[in-house]
Tab-separated table of C-alpha atoms and ligand atoms in Angstrom:
chain	number	residue	atom	x	y	z
A	1	MET	CA	-26.110	-2.122	44.000
A	2	ASP	CA	-23.287	-4.668	43.700
A	3	CYS	CA	-22.078	-3.812	40.178
A	4	LYS	CA	-19.637	-6.719	40.056
A	5	LYS	CA	-22.422	-9.213	40.715
A	6	TYR	CA	-24.713	-7.385	38.278
A	7	ILE	CA	-22.088	-7.754	35.524
A	8	ASN	CA	-21.256	-11.369	36.442
A	9	ASP	CA	-24.955	-12.261	36.163
A	10	ILE	CA	-25.105	-10.624	32.721
A	11	ILE	CA	-21.999	-12.547	31.599
A	12	GLU	CA	-23.522	-15.816	32.822
A	13	LYS	CA	-26.746	-15.111	30.924
A	14	LEU	CA	-24.820	-14.129	27.799
A	15	GLU	CA	-22.862	-17.410	27.914
A	16	ARG	CA	-26.075	-19.376	28.413
A	17	GLU	CA	-27.934	-17.629	25.605
A	18	ASN	CA	-25.075	-17.661	23.080
A	19	PRO	CA	-23.725	-21.203	23.479
A	20	GLY	CA	-20.578	-22.118	21.584
A	21	GLU	CA	-19.905	-18.512	20.511
A	22	THR	CA	-16.488	-18.461	22.143
A	23	GLU	CA	-15.079	-15.423	20.309
A	24	PHE	CA	-18.167	-13.333	21.026
A	25	GLN	CA	-18.239	-14.465	24.655
A	26	ALA	CA	-14.571	-13.533	25.158
A	27	ALA	CA	-14.961	-10.092	23.570
A	28	ALA	CA	-18.106	-9.321	25.553
A	29	LYS	CA	-16.557	-10.565	28.788
A	30	GLU	CA	-13.493	-8.355	28.365
A	31	VAL	CA	-15.636	-5.255	27.857
A	32	LEU	CA	-18.273	-6.052	30.489
A	33	ILE	CA	-15.785	-6.689	33.305
A	34	SER	CA	-14.059	-3.393	32.590
A	35	LEU	CA	-17.354	-1.457	32.766
A	36	VAL	CA	-17.875	-2.123	36.493
A	37	PRO	CA	-16.314	1.168	37.699
A	38	ALA	CA	-18.237	3.146	35.054
A	39	LEU	CA	-21.546	1.650	36.229
A	40	GLU	CA	-20.703	2.383	39.858
A	41	LYS	CA	-20.381	6.064	38.931
A	42	ASN	CA	-23.407	6.106	36.579
A	43	PRO	CA	-26.298	4.086	38.054
A	44	LYS	CA	-28.673	5.481	35.413
A	45	PHE	CA	-27.081	3.136	32.858
A	46	ILE	CA	-28.209	0.221	35.026
A	47	GLU	CA	-31.726	1.648	35.436
A	48	GLU	CA	-31.997	2.061	31.665
A	49	GLY	CA	-30.784	-1.490	30.964
A	50	VAL	CA	-27.980	-0.169	28.752
A	51	VAL	CA	-25.661	-3.141	29.291
A	52	GLU	CA	-28.381	-5.736	28.654
A	53	ARG	CA	-29.299	-3.891	25.464
A	54	ILE	CA	-25.781	-3.211	24.164
A	55	ILE	CA	-24.792	-6.914	24.135
A	56	GLU	CA	-27.748	-7.842	21.909
A	57	PRO	CA	-27.323	-6.978	18.197
A	58	GLU	CA	-30.093	-4.755	16.839
A	59	ARG	CA	-30.320	-7.069	13.835
A	60	VAL	CA	-28.538	-10.145	12.421
A	61	VAL	CA	-28.841	-10.987	8.730
A	62	MET	CA	-27.714	-14.421	7.505
A	63	PHE	CA	-28.021	-15.429	3.900
A	64	ARG	CA	-27.065	-17.842	1.127
A	65	VAL	CA	-24.308	-16.810	-1.289
A	66	PRO	CA	-24.425	-19.041	-4.378
A	67	TRP	CA	-21.890	-18.554	-7.182
A	68	VAL	CA	-20.402	-20.497	-10.087
A	69	ASP	CA	-16.681	-21.334	-10.113
A	70	ASP	CA	-14.389	-21.394	-13.157
A	71	ASN	CA	-15.210	-25.058	-13.769
A	72	GLY	CA	-18.924	-24.284	-14.001
A	73	LYS	CA	-19.588	-25.880	-10.619
A	74	VAL	CA	-22.121	-24.337	-8.232
A	75	GLN	CA	-20.607	-23.190	-4.913
A	76	VAL	CA	-22.520	-22.018	-1.853
A	77	ASN	CA	-21.197	-19.928	1.039
A	78	LYS	CA	-22.728	-18.418	4.137
A	79	GLY	CA	-23.166	-14.616	4.247
A	80	TYR	CA	-23.537	-12.503	7.395
A	81	ARG	CA	-24.179	-8.906	8.404
A	82	VAL	CA	-24.538	-8.102	12.091
A	83	GLN	CA	-26.013	-4.625	12.659
A	84	PHE	CA	-25.004	-4.301	16.272
A	85	ASN	CA	-25.634	-0.752	17.437
A	86	SER	CA	-26.819	2.433	15.700
A	87	ALA	CA	-27.048	4.763	18.723
A	88	ILE	CA	-24.433	7.228	17.478
A	89	GLY	CA	-24.588	6.739	13.695
A	90	PRO	CA	-25.209	4.306	10.830
A	91	TYR	CA	-23.850	0.787	11.395
A	92	LYS	CA	-20.226	0.810	10.244
A	93	GLY	CA	-17.660	-1.940	9.973
A	94	GLY	CA	-15.853	-4.210	7.593
A	95	LEU	CA	-16.622	-7.412	5.718
A	96	ARG	CA	-14.363	-10.393	6.349
A	97	LEU	CA	-13.868	-13.170	3.793
A	98	HIS	CA	-12.116	-16.101	5.427
A	99	PRO	CA	-12.948	-19.797	5.842
A	100	SER	CA	-13.020	-19.389	9.638
A	101	VAL	CA	-15.898	-16.879	9.512
A	102	ASN	CA	-18.979	-17.856	11.519
A	103	LEU	CA	-21.660	-16.023	13.489
A	104	SER	CA	-19.563	-15.925	16.672
A	105	ILE	CA	-16.643	-14.217	14.920
A	106	ILE	CA	-18.865	-11.658	13.177
A	107	LYS	CA	-20.664	-10.888	16.441
A	108	PHE	CA	-17.357	-10.485	18.290
A	109	LEU	CA	-16.074	-8.114	15.616
A	110	GLY	CA	-19.351	-6.188	15.454
A	111	PHE	CA	-19.386	-5.799	19.226
A	112	GLU	CA	-15.802	-4.487	19.279
A	113	GLN	CA	-16.688	-2.121	16.475
A	114	ILE	CA	-19.326	-0.314	18.612
A	115	PHE	CA	-16.688	0.889	21.086
A	116	LYS	CA	-13.944	1.427	18.515
A	117	ASN	CA	-16.171	3.578	16.345
A	118	SER	CA	-17.320	5.580	19.349
A	119	LEU	CA	-13.688	6.241	20.294
A	120	THR	CA	-13.005	7.863	16.911
A	121	GLY	CA	-15.276	10.736	17.959
A	122	LEU	CA	-17.098	10.435	14.634
A	123	PRO	CA	-20.817	9.591	14.166
A	124	ILE	CA	-20.622	5.872	13.315
A	125	GLY	CA	-22.414	2.914	14.900
A	126	GLY	CA	-21.127	-0.661	15.044
A	127	GLY	CA	-21.576	-3.482	12.537
A	128	LYS	CA	-19.648	-6.264	10.832
A	129	GLY	CA	-20.210	-8.829	8.128
A	130	GLY	CA	-18.571	-11.372	5.926
A	131	SER	CA	-18.581	-14.899	4.628
A	132	ASN	CA	-16.782	-18.209	5.053
A	133	PHE	CA	-15.665	-17.856	1.414
A	134	ASP	CA	-11.917	-18.520	1.051
A	135	PRO	CA	-10.341	-16.048	-1.414
A	136	LYS	CA	-7.043	-18.002	-1.382
A	137	GLY	CA	-6.357	-19.487	-4.819
A	138	LYS	CA	-9.499	-18.048	-6.447
A	139	SER	CA	-9.281	-16.406	-9.862
A	140	ASP	CA	-10.168	-12.766	-10.318
A	141	ARG	CA	-13.402	-13.739	-12.089
A	142	GLU	CA	-14.390	-16.081	-9.247
A	143	ILE	CA	-13.812	-13.266	-6.754
A	144	MET	CA	-15.994	-11.010	-8.895
A	145	ARG	CA	-18.847	-13.509	-9.160
A	146	PHE	CA	-18.741	-14.160	-5.415
A	147	CYS	CA	-18.764	-10.422	-4.577
A	148	GLN	CA	-21.687	-9.818	-6.932
A	149	SER	CA	-23.723	-12.637	-5.411
A	150	PHE	CA	-22.883	-11.474	-1.888
A	151	MET	CA	-23.990	-7.916	-2.712
A	152	SER	CA	-27.180	-9.052	-4.468
A	153	GLU	CA	-28.535	-9.917	-1.032
A	154	LEU	CA	-26.603	-7.420	1.125
A	155	ALA	CA	-27.803	-4.449	-0.966
A	156	ARG	CA	-31.304	-4.555	0.518
A	157	HIS	CA	-29.943	-4.208	4.072
A	158	ILE	CA	-27.427	-1.361	3.663
A	159	GLY	CA	-27.299	2.271	2.515
A	160	PRO	CA	-25.281	5.457	3.122
A	161	ASP	CA	-27.483	6.430	6.104
A	162	THR	CA	-28.243	2.881	7.287
A	163	ASP	CA	-25.200	0.645	7.206
A	164	VAL	CA	-21.849	1.252	5.534
A	165	PRO	CA	-19.608	-1.820	5.058
A	166	ALA	CA	-15.900	-1.715	4.197
A	167	GLY	CA	-12.924	-4.058	4.012
A	168	ASP	CA	-11.426	-6.424	6.565
A	169	ILE	CA	-9.406	-9.649	6.159
A	170	GLY	CA	-9.834	-10.846	2.547
A	171	VAL	CA	-11.589	-7.672	1.396
A	172	GLY	CA	-9.537	-4.863	-0.164
A	173	GLY	CA	-9.981	-2.376	-2.990
A	174	ARG	CA	-10.678	-5.048	-5.625
A	175	GLU	CA	-13.531	-6.657	-3.692
A	176	ILE	CA	-15.048	-3.297	-2.665
A	177	GLY	CA	-14.987	-2.289	-6.349
A	178	TYR	CA	-16.926	-5.376	-7.442
A	179	MET	CA	-19.418	-4.954	-4.607
A	180	PHE	CA	-19.923	-1.266	-5.350
A	181	GLY	CA	-20.557	-2.000	-9.040
A	182	GLN	CA	-23.245	-4.524	-8.130
A	183	TYR	CA	-24.870	-2.252	-5.523
A	184	LYS	CA	-25.061	0.616	-8.027
A	185	LYS	CA	-26.627	-1.627	-10.641
A	186	ILE	CA	-29.266	-3.025	-8.280
A	187	ARG	CA	-30.201	0.365	-6.796
A	188	ASN	CA	-29.842	2.419	-9.979
A	189	ALA	CA	-28.200	5.063	-7.784
A	190	ASN	CA	-24.627	6.196	-7.441
A	191	GLU	CA	-24.547	6.329	-3.642
A	192	ALA	CA	-20.825	6.569	-3.024
A	193	GLY	CA	-21.261	6.646	0.761
A	194	VAL	CA	-22.645	3.094	0.925
A	195	LEU	CA	-19.200	1.485	1.058
A	196	THR	CA	-15.793	2.752	2.128
A	197	GLY	CA	-12.344	1.709	1.014
A	198	LYS	CA	-13.375	2.456	-2.561
A	199	GLY	CA	-10.884	3.112	-5.365
A	200	LEU	CA	-9.731	6.689	-5.863
A	201	THR	CA	-11.469	6.983	-9.255
A	202	TYR	CA	-14.987	6.504	-7.837
A	203	GLY	CA	-15.178	8.156	-4.426
A	204	GLY	CA	-12.425	6.571	-2.331
A	205	SER	CA	-10.393	8.651	0.082
A	206	LEU	CA	-6.697	9.297	-0.232
A	207	GLY	CA	-4.929	7.758	2.754
A	208	ARG	CA	-7.581	5.088	3.495
A	209	THR	CA	-5.293	2.217	2.425
A	210	GLU	CA	-2.557	3.325	4.802
A	211	ALA	CA	-4.846	4.466	7.614
A	212	THR	CA	-5.053	1.433	9.928
A	213	GLY	CA	-1.292	0.801	9.911
A	214	TYR	CA	-0.311	4.472	10.154
A	215	GLY	CA	-2.960	5.065	12.829
A	216	LEU	CA	-1.634	2.146	14.877
A	217	VAL	CA	1.864	3.596	14.862
A	218	TYR	CA	0.569	7.106	15.694
A	219	PHE	CA	-1.290	5.649	18.678
A	220	VAL	CA	1.645	3.562	19.919
A	221	ASP	CA	3.933	6.576	19.444
A	222	GLU	CA	1.644	8.629	21.723
A	223	MET	CA	1.734	5.846	24.310
A	224	LEU	CA	5.528	5.575	24.104
A	225	LYS	CA	6.011	9.353	24.357
A	226	ASP	CA	3.715	9.490	27.382
A	227	ASN	CA	6.137	7.033	29.014
A	228	GLY	CA	9.312	8.834	27.968
A	229	LEU	CA	10.027	6.434	25.077
A	230	SER	CA	9.934	6.458	21.254
A	231	PHE	CA	10.199	4.234	18.150
A	232	GLN	CA	13.690	5.573	17.414
A	233	GLY	CA	16.205	2.714	17.301
A	234	LYS	CA	13.682	0.083	18.457
A	235	THR	CA	13.424	-3.417	17.014
A	236	VAL	CA	9.863	-4.182	15.960
A	237	VAL	CA	8.065	-7.407	15.010
A	238	VAL	CA	4.899	-7.065	12.952
A	239	SER	CA	2.724	-10.109	12.338
A	240	GLY	CA	0.664	-10.463	9.167
A	241	SER	CA	1.577	-9.053	5.763
A	242	GLY	CA	-1.716	-7.497	4.692
A	243	ASN	CA	-2.692	-3.903	4.520
A	244	VAL	CA	-2.383	-3.190	8.244
A	245	ALA	CA	1.028	-4.880	8.612
A	246	ILE	CA	2.500	-3.242	5.517
A	247	TYR	CA	1.615	0.324	6.483
A	248	ALA	CA	2.459	-0.162	10.155
A	249	THR	CA	5.902	-1.298	8.963
A	250	GLU	CA	6.208	1.741	6.698
A	251	LYS	CA	5.338	4.265	9.437
A	252	ALA	CA	7.359	2.580	12.191
A	253	THR	CA	10.386	2.576	9.874
A	254	GLU	CA	9.802	6.267	9.101
A	255	LEU	CA	9.889	6.950	12.859
A	256	GLY	CA	13.293	5.301	13.158
A	257	ALA	CA	12.433	1.717	14.105
A	258	LYS	CA	13.779	-1.437	12.468
A	259	VAL	CA	11.029	-3.934	11.574
A	260	VAL	CA	12.658	-7.373	11.398
A	261	ALA	CA	9.776	-9.829	10.959
A	262	CYS	CA	6.361	-10.281	9.384
A	263	SER	CA	4.216	-13.331	8.560
A	264	ASP	CA	1.327	-14.951	6.745
A	265	SER	CA	-0.789	-17.947	7.728
A	266	ASN	CA	1.934	-20.342	6.517
A	267	GLY	CA	4.984	-18.959	8.309
A	268	TYR	CA	7.172	-15.952	9.102
A	269	ILE	CA	10.125	-14.061	7.664
A	270	TYR	CA	13.009	-12.865	9.843
A	271	ASP	CA	15.346	-10.344	8.224
A	272	LYS	CA	17.878	-9.015	10.711
A	273	ASN	CA	18.723	-6.136	8.362
A	274	GLY	CA	15.171	-4.834	8.456
A	275	LEU	CA	12.381	-5.859	6.065
A	276	ASP	CA	12.509	-4.891	2.392
A	277	LEU	CA	9.075	-3.293	2.341
A	278	GLU	CA	8.983	-2.558	-1.389
A	279	LEU	CA	9.443	-6.277	-2.040
A	280	ILE	CA	6.674	-7.210	0.426
A	281	LYS	CA	4.336	-4.687	-1.190
A	282	ARG	CA	5.035	-6.154	-4.616
A	283	LEU	CA	4.580	-9.763	-3.407
A	284	LYS	CA	1.367	-9.103	-1.495
A	285	GLU	CA	-0.329	-6.169	-3.242
A	286	VAL	CA	0.603	-6.791	-6.888
A	287	GLU	CA	1.503	-10.457	-7.329
A	288	ARG	CA	-0.727	-11.799	-4.476
A	289	LYS	CA	1.970	-14.324	-3.506
A	290	ARG	CA	2.937	-16.002	-0.219
A	291	ILE	CA	5.495	-14.364	2.045
A	292	LYS	CA	7.988	-17.255	1.687
A	293	GLU	CA	8.898	-15.867	-1.763
A	294	TYR	CA	10.797	-13.124	0.144
A	295	VAL	CA	13.828	-15.371	0.671
A	296	ALA	CA	14.169	-15.983	-3.067
A	297	VAL	CA	15.214	-12.313	-3.354
A	298	HIS	CA	16.885	-12.080	0.076
A	299	PRO	CA	18.589	-15.434	0.761
A	300	GLU	CA	20.242	-13.947	3.862
A	301	ALA	CA	16.783	-13.661	5.493
A	302	GLU	CA	15.125	-16.670	7.193
A	303	TYR	CA	11.730	-18.193	6.429
A	304	HIS	CA	10.182	-20.294	9.202
A	305	GLU	CA	7.306	-22.436	7.980
A	306	GLY	CA	4.679	-22.755	10.709
A	307	GLY	CA	6.951	-21.158	13.359
A	308	ASN	CA	5.953	-18.751	16.115
A	309	ILE	CA	6.813	-15.178	15.102
A	310	TRP	CA	6.596	-14.102	18.768
A	311	SER	CA	9.778	-16.041	19.481
A	312	VAL	CA	11.694	-13.336	17.582
A	313	PRO	CA	13.137	-10.916	20.188
A	314	CYS	CA	11.828	-7.356	19.862
A	315	ASP	CA	11.266	-4.140	21.798
A	316	ILE	CA	7.830	-3.522	20.321
A	317	ALA	CA	5.327	-6.108	19.032
A	318	LEU	CA	2.619	-5.070	16.582
A	319	PRO	CA	0.230	-8.018	16.026
A	320	CYS	CA	-1.548	-7.208	12.743
A	321	ALA	CA	-2.757	-10.644	11.607
A	322	THR	CA	-5.882	-11.949	13.355
A	323	GLN	CA	-7.665	-12.697	16.640
A	324	ASN	CA	-6.056	-14.837	19.346
A	325	GLU	CA	-2.638	-14.910	17.644
A	326	ILE	CA	-0.838	-14.144	20.948
A	327	ASP	CA	-1.740	-16.621	23.673
A	328	GLU	CA	-0.404	-16.706	27.226
A	329	ALA	CA	2.759	-18.615	26.257
A	330	SER	CA	3.595	-16.237	23.397
A	331	ALA	CA	3.003	-13.239	25.667
A	332	GLU	CA	5.388	-14.767	28.232
A	333	LEU	CA	7.935	-15.272	25.467
A	334	LEU	CA	7.665	-11.650	24.335
A	335	VAL	CA	8.138	-10.363	27.885
A	336	LYS	CA	11.056	-12.720	28.533
A	337	ASN	CA	12.781	-11.454	25.383
A	338	GLY	CA	12.520	-7.836	26.575
A	339	CYS	CA	9.416	-6.561	24.769
A	340	ILE	CA	8.319	-3.262	26.345
A	341	ALA	CA	5.174	-2.502	24.333
A	342	VAL	CA	2.449	-4.312	22.396
A	343	GLY	CA	0.180	-2.446	19.965
A	344	GLU	CA	-2.726	-4.286	18.372
A	345	GLY	CA	-3.292	-3.659	14.664
A	346	ALA	CA	-5.607	-6.658	14.383
A	347	ASN	CA	-8.873	-7.087	16.269
A	348	MET	CA	-8.229	-8.826	19.623
A	349	PRO	CA	-4.975	-10.576	18.627
A	350	SER	CA	-4.120	-11.039	22.320
A	351	THR	CA	-6.126	-13.573	24.309
A	352	LEU	CA	-7.507	-12.557	27.716
A	353	ASP	CA	-4.704	-14.591	29.336
A	354	ALA	CA	-2.073	-12.815	27.238
A	355	ILE	CA	-3.434	-9.439	28.397
A	356	GLU	CA	-3.017	-10.636	32.003
A	357	VAL	CA	0.652	-11.361	31.254
A	358	TYR	CA	1.129	-7.763	30.001
A	359	ARG	CA	-0.639	-6.442	33.122
A	360	ARG	CA	1.528	-8.501	35.483
A	361	ASN	CA	4.721	-7.420	33.765
A	362	LYS	CA	3.763	-3.763	33.249
A	363	THR	CA	4.215	-4.144	29.484
A	364	LEU	CA	2.718	-1.104	27.759
A	365	PHE	CA	-0.387	-2.326	25.948
A	366	ALA	CA	-2.401	-0.559	23.246
A	367	PRO	CA	-5.637	-2.565	22.784
A	368	GLY	CA	-6.964	-2.983	19.243
A	369	LYS	CA	-10.210	-1.163	19.615
A	370	ALA	CA	-8.261	2.020	20.378
A	371	ALA	CA	-5.017	1.414	18.485
A	372	ASN	CA	-6.479	0.160	15.190
A	373	ALA	CA	-9.373	2.629	15.003
A	374	GLY	CA	-7.531	4.696	12.369
A	375	GLY	CA	-8.916	2.542	9.561
A	376	VAL	CA	-12.550	2.987	10.399
A	377	ALA	CA	-11.955	6.639	11.346
A	378	THR	CA	-10.629	7.284	7.859
A	379	SER	CA	-13.633	5.395	6.477
A	380	ALA	CA	-15.785	7.942	8.283
A	381	LEU	CA	-13.689	10.695	6.663
A	382	GLU	CA	-14.393	9.010	3.316
A	383	MET	CA	-18.131	9.174	4.109
A	384	SER	CA	-17.793	12.904	4.895
A	385	GLN	CA	-16.082	13.551	1.567
A	386	ASN	CA	-18.727	11.512	-0.268
A	387	SER	CA	-21.501	13.548	1.384
A	388	MET	CA	-19.809	16.796	0.369
A	389	ARG	CA	-18.942	15.442	-3.092
A	390	LEU	CA	-15.445	16.815	-2.522
A	391	SER	CA	-12.111	15.204	-1.754
A	392	TRP	CA	-9.379	16.157	0.635
A	393	THR	CA	-5.638	15.856	-0.079
A	394	LYS	CA	-3.612	13.028	1.382
A	395	GLU	CA	-1.968	15.505	3.739
A	396	GLU	CA	-5.336	16.745	4.988
A	397	VAL	CA	-6.576	13.208	5.630
A	398	ASP	CA	-3.332	12.199	7.332
A	399	ALA	CA	-3.399	15.282	9.592
A	400	LYS	CA	-6.987	14.459	10.627
A	401	LEU	CA	-6.018	10.815	11.247
A	402	LYS	CA	-3.070	11.820	13.420
A	403	ASN	CA	-5.307	14.121	15.435
A	404	ILE	CA	-7.974	11.433	15.859
A	405	MET	CA	-5.411	8.869	17.092
A	406	LYS	CA	-4.018	11.392	19.546
A	407	ASN	CA	-7.519	12.136	20.842
A	408	ILE	CA	-8.259	8.433	21.242
A	409	TYR	CA	-5.098	8.058	23.301
A	410	VAL	CA	-5.939	11.081	25.438
A	411	SER	CA	-9.544	10.015	26.118
A	412	SER	CA	-8.575	6.375	26.822
A	413	LYS	CA	-5.813	7.493	29.150
A	414	ALA	CA	-8.156	9.943	30.906
A	415	CYS	CA	-10.632	7.135	31.608
A	416	ALA	CA	-7.758	4.885	32.751
A	417	VAL	CA	-6.895	7.606	35.276
A	418	ASP	CA	-10.509	8.192	36.356
A	419	TYR	CA	-11.604	4.563	36.563
A	420	ALA	CA	-8.460	2.403	36.956
A	421	ASP	CA	-4.786	2.592	37.892
A	422	GLY	CA	-3.965	5.272	35.314
A	423	ARG	CA	-2.134	2.804	33.031
A	424	ASP	CA	-4.735	0.288	31.976
A	425	LEU	CA	-5.817	1.267	28.462
A	426	VAL	CA	-8.071	-1.802	28.180
A	427	ILE	CA	-10.319	-0.406	30.898
A	428	GLY	CA	-9.709	3.165	29.720
A	429	SER	CA	-10.673	2.599	26.078
A	430	ASN	CA	-13.632	0.345	26.894
A	431	ILE	CA	-15.109	2.934	29.235
A	432	ALA	CA	-14.322	5.908	26.975
A	433	GLY	CA	-16.028	4.147	24.060
A	434	PHE	CA	-18.947	2.961	26.177
A	435	LEU	CA	-19.874	6.300	27.792
A	436	LYS	CA	-20.784	8.061	24.530
A	437	VAL	CA	-22.857	5.136	23.220
A	438	ALA	CA	-24.555	4.684	26.603
A	439	GLU	CA	-25.502	8.392	26.808
A	440	ALA	CA	-26.922	8.245	23.271
A	441	MET	CA	-28.918	5.088	24.080
A	442	VAL	CA	-30.390	6.643	27.210
A	443	ALA	CA	-31.296	9.825	25.307
A	444	GLN	CA	-33.127	7.830	22.623
A	445	GLY	CA	-35.270	5.774	25.006
A	446	ILE	CA	-35.814	2.026	25.162
A	447	VAL	CA	-35.782	1.148	21.470
B	1	LIG	N1	-12.293	-3.680	9.206
B	1	LIG	C1	-11.766	-2.486	9.770
B	1	LIG	C2	-11.919	-2.520	11.284
B	1	LIG	O1	-11.803	-3.570	11.868
B	1	LIG	C3	-12.278	-1.227	9.100
B	1	LIG	C4	-13.760	-1.051	9.088
B	1	LIG	C5	-14.260	0.133	8.279
B	1	LIG	O2	-13.473	0.850	7.683
B	1	LIG	O3	-15.481	0.325	8.285
B	1	LIG	O4	-12.097	-1.537	11.957
């Protein structure tokens, strides 16, 4: 069997059958190409049609989300939940609220989630959802009415043993709170395990807020150590200024790095003295302001409206904003300026061409589905605590997170050694994530 041709034929069919879904096509292509050596060693996955089945979501739900704005005007958004794969556990993955959201983006994220969740070693399947609702500039009451309307429909499709949504871009503790309140009211049941990222007063887990950012730095630290390097004394650029960026900055700084830049969708801040993280937390988490306000407090720092944050020289780049934020040219720029490692806090922030640039230049690369799995892993720990009706301390959760990130590195690296050149964590993490799901799918028959 020519596995390369087999995979190329599947990619061609996928592109034909999912026209215009560029994000989904790119994500699927990246994974499928890297599976070739795994299929060569495991022909049973071909006989059982695992690849053909894994690229097709088990279920896609699309729905209307009507709500009334503060002026009494009726607004309508599109709602989505893609339940991609439940072979190893209930569908699990975040909800994204952003004007760019469409079916292609939710399918790409849901597909990535299958492999990411498998890598955590915990029993969670892959799913993703969201809406093209734009939270920017909305009042708290508008956010609440939107979340309630969104959950009025979503509630019938989810449950603690079926599908467990959480946050993503545009969805944090506030939104999860409003959605949980509505779910509880509709179901007349206090099922804490139906959503993760909840507040600490009603079933949330200590350490969940920090988990994606901390987990990213734990993973990159493992990768650096494995190559005789560390964060100590390194200059770091972090894109974004949300939850992932903030806590990646905190942990990298704790490990001795200097984080000099971060961004939002309008522009980026460069502070050569190292970012004032307490100020960023206040601006973003409390006052919900734009990052440009930073320079009002620190006039010595620079704000670049619309500039490219990847032009700032750094040793380590941690893209924590959104997909496709590092293209080929930005990757070239990073390498030219001496960047030795890239760790993805966001989901697929590097384009396929950018990843080729890292490969060519032997830049250490921690792909998102391995490096940012700490968030969803800690969501799974939240589900465990909810099932037990007990809660662990922050230290307990953090110790488990650290261990999980280490294990993800070890298993991805092991597959990189077995199936590739020993360095390529894209191939390593894709195959490590795939093998468990594929075994579970084969065991459960053609369903
Ligand atoms: N949205 C996050 C991710 O991309 C977290 C999902 C979750 O906690 O379920 O993995």
